[in-house]
Structure formats: structure tokens, C-alpha cells
PDB file of C-alpha atoms in Angstrom:
ATOM      1  CA  MET E   1       0.000   0.000   0.000  1.00 96.00           C
ATOM      2  CA  THR E   2       1.290   3.415  -0.892  1.00 97.00           C
ATOM      3  CA  PRO E   3       1.289   6.323   1.541  1.00 98.00           C
ATOM      4  CA  ALA E   4      -1.374   8.035  -0.595  1.00 97.00           C
ATOM      5  CA  GLN E   5      -3.608   4.945  -0.459  1.00 97.00           C
ATOM      6  CA  LEU E   6      -3.224   4.738   3.327  1.00 98.00           C
ATOM      7  CA  LYS E   7      -4.223   8.371   3.731  1.00 98.00           C
ATOM      8  CA  ALA E   8      -7.086   8.091   1.228  1.00 97.00           C
ATOM      9  CA  ILE E   9      -8.623   5.136   3.079  1.00 97.00           C
ATOM     10  CA  ARG E  10      -8.309   6.959   6.406  1.00 97.00           C
ATOM     11  CA  LEU E  11      -9.937  10.083   5.030  1.00 97.00           C
ATOM     12  CA  ASP E  12     -12.700   8.140   3.236  1.00 96.00           C
ATOM     13  CA  LEU E  13     -13.546   6.429   6.527  1.00 95.00           C
ATOM     14  CA  LYS E  14     -13.380   9.771   8.374  1.00 95.00           C
ATOM     15  CA  LEU E  15     -10.876   8.386  10.892  1.00 96.00           C
ATOM     16  CA  SER E  16      -8.301  10.531  12.638  1.00 97.00           C
ATOM     17  CA  GLY E  17      -4.619   9.840  12.287  1.00 96.00           C
ATOM     18  CA  GLU E  18      -4.383   9.596  16.056  1.00 97.00           C
ATOM     19  CA  TRP E  19      -7.090   6.928  16.216  1.00 96.00           C
ATOM     20  CA  CYS E  20      -5.520   4.938  13.391  1.00 97.00           C
ATOM     21  CA  ALA E  21      -2.085   5.191  14.957  1.00 97.00           C
ATOM     22  CA  GLU E  22      -3.327   3.772  18.246  1.00 96.00           C
ATOM     23  CA  MET E  23      -6.010   1.321  17.139  1.00 96.00           C
ATOM     24  CA  VAL E  24      -4.690   0.104  13.779  1.00 95.00           C
ATOM     25  CA  GLY E  25      -0.944   0.519  14.038  1.00 94.00           C
ATOM     26  CA  GLY E  26      -0.362   0.368  17.784  1.00 95.00           C
ATOM     27  CA  VAL E  27       2.107   3.207  17.337  1.00 96.00           C
ATOM     28  CA  ALA E  28       2.542   6.867  18.180  1.00 96.00           C
ATOM     29  CA  PRO E  29       0.800   9.344  15.848  1.00 97.00           C
ATOM     30  CA  ARG E  30       4.188  10.481  14.557  1.00 97.00           C
ATOM     31  CA  SER E  31       4.795   7.017  13.061  1.00 97.00           C
ATOM     32  CA  TRP E  32       1.424   7.157  11.320  1.00 97.00           C
ATOM     33  CA  TRP E  33       2.286  10.537   9.819  1.00 97.00           C
ATOM     34  CA  TYR E  34       5.613   9.141   8.579  1.00 97.00           C
ATOM     35  CA  TRP E  35       3.762   6.330   6.799  1.00 97.00           C
ATOM     36  CA  GLU E  36       1.261   8.716   5.222  1.00 97.00           C
ATOM     37  CA  SER E  37       3.952  11.160   4.119  1.00 97.00           C
ATOM     38  CA  GLY E  38       6.152   8.475   2.601  1.00 97.00           C
ATOM     39  CA  GLY E  39       8.884   8.918   5.192  1.00 96.00           C
ATOM     40  CA  ARG E  40       8.620   5.231   6.041  1.00 96.00           C
ATOM     41  CA  THR E  41       7.164   2.195   4.288  1.00 96.00           C
ATOM     42  CA  VAL E  42       3.621   1.260   5.329  1.00 97.00           C
ATOM     43  CA  PRO E  43       3.917  -2.081   7.177  1.00 97.00           C
ATOM     44  CA  ASP E  44       2.069  -4.991   5.561  1.00 97.00           C
ATOM     45  CA  ASP E  45      -0.010  -5.684   8.689  1.00 96.00           C
ATOM     46  CA  VAL E  46      -1.169  -2.061   8.860  1.00 97.00           C
ATOM     47  CA  ALA E  47      -2.052  -2.100   5.159  1.00 97.00           C
ATOM     48  CA  ALA E  48      -4.070  -5.310   5.657  1.00 97.00           C
ATOM     49  CA  ARG E  49      -5.955  -3.854   8.647  1.00 96.00           C
ATOM     50  CA  MET E  50      -6.805  -0.667   6.755  1.00 96.00           C
ATOM     51  CA  GLN E  51      -8.008  -2.698   3.767  1.00 97.00           C
ATOM     52  CA  ALA E  52     -10.201  -4.752   6.104  1.00 96.00           C
ATOM     53  CA  LEU E  53     -11.601  -1.593   7.728  1.00 95.00           C
ATOM     54  CA  SER E  54     -12.319  -0.101   4.312  1.00 96.00           C
ATOM     55  CA  VAL E  55     -14.713  -3.007   3.726  1.00 95.00           C
ATOM     56  CA  ALA E  56     -16.026  -3.622   7.257  1.00 95.00           C
ATOM     57  CA  ILE E  57     -16.967  -0.072   8.259  1.00 93.00           C
ATOM     58  CA  PRO E  58     -19.136   0.722   5.205  1.00 92.00           C
ATOM     59  CA  LYS E  59     -20.801  -2.709   5.534  1.00 92.00           C
ATOM     60  CA  ALA E  60     -21.575  -2.100   9.197  1.00 92.00           C
ATOM     61  CA  LEU E  61     -22.950   1.360   8.476  1.00 89.00           C
ATOM     62  CA  GLN E  62     -25.098   0.036   5.660  1.00 89.00           C
ATOM     63  CA  ALA E  63     -26.451  -2.757   7.861  1.00 87.00           C
ATOM     64  CA  SER E  64     -27.283  -0.351  10.674  1.00 85.00           C
ATOM     65  CA  ALA E  65     -29.209   1.896   8.260  1.00 82.00           C
ATOM     66  CA  ARG E  66     -31.588  -0.887   7.248  1.00 76.00           C
ATOM     67  CA  PRO E  67     -34.878  -1.247   9.104  1.00 75.00           C
ATOM     68  CA  PRO E  68     -35.055  -4.292  11.351  1.00 72.00           C
ATOM     69  CA  SER E  69     -36.375  -7.389   9.633  1.00 72.00           C
ATOM     70  CA  PRO E  70     -39.764  -8.674  10.747  1.00 77.00           C
ATOM     71  CA  VAL E  71     -39.758 -11.573  13.153  1.00 73.00           C
TER      72      VAL E  71
END
């Protein structure tokens, strides 16, 4: 994943860099900014988690917007 892709996913999901640093990367925000700016390579595990979030969050939001199904 490129730095631009990492940042684009974060922005599309409306997540803060601080939240992503802590919850996705388990790192300090400064490390996250280095990844997004291209100062360091985006780790494969972080890229995989962001890809998973880019699918899971919209799915969850879509499911929560549907009316409950009749019993």
C-alpha cells in the first residue's frame, strides 16, 4: 500500500490519524504521519488492517441503516 492509499482510506472512513495510529498501528501518531507522508514504508499488517476496515466499516454502516427485519 502506498502512503497516498493509506491516507485516502483513512480520510474516506473519516478516521483521525491519532485513532488509526493507536487502534490500527499500535504506534505513536508520529509514526502514522511518517507512513502517510512516505517517510517510512507502510507495514504490511497495517495495510491489511486498513483494507479490512475499508470493507467492514461501510458494511456495518449500511447494515445499521436498514430497518429491522420482521420476526
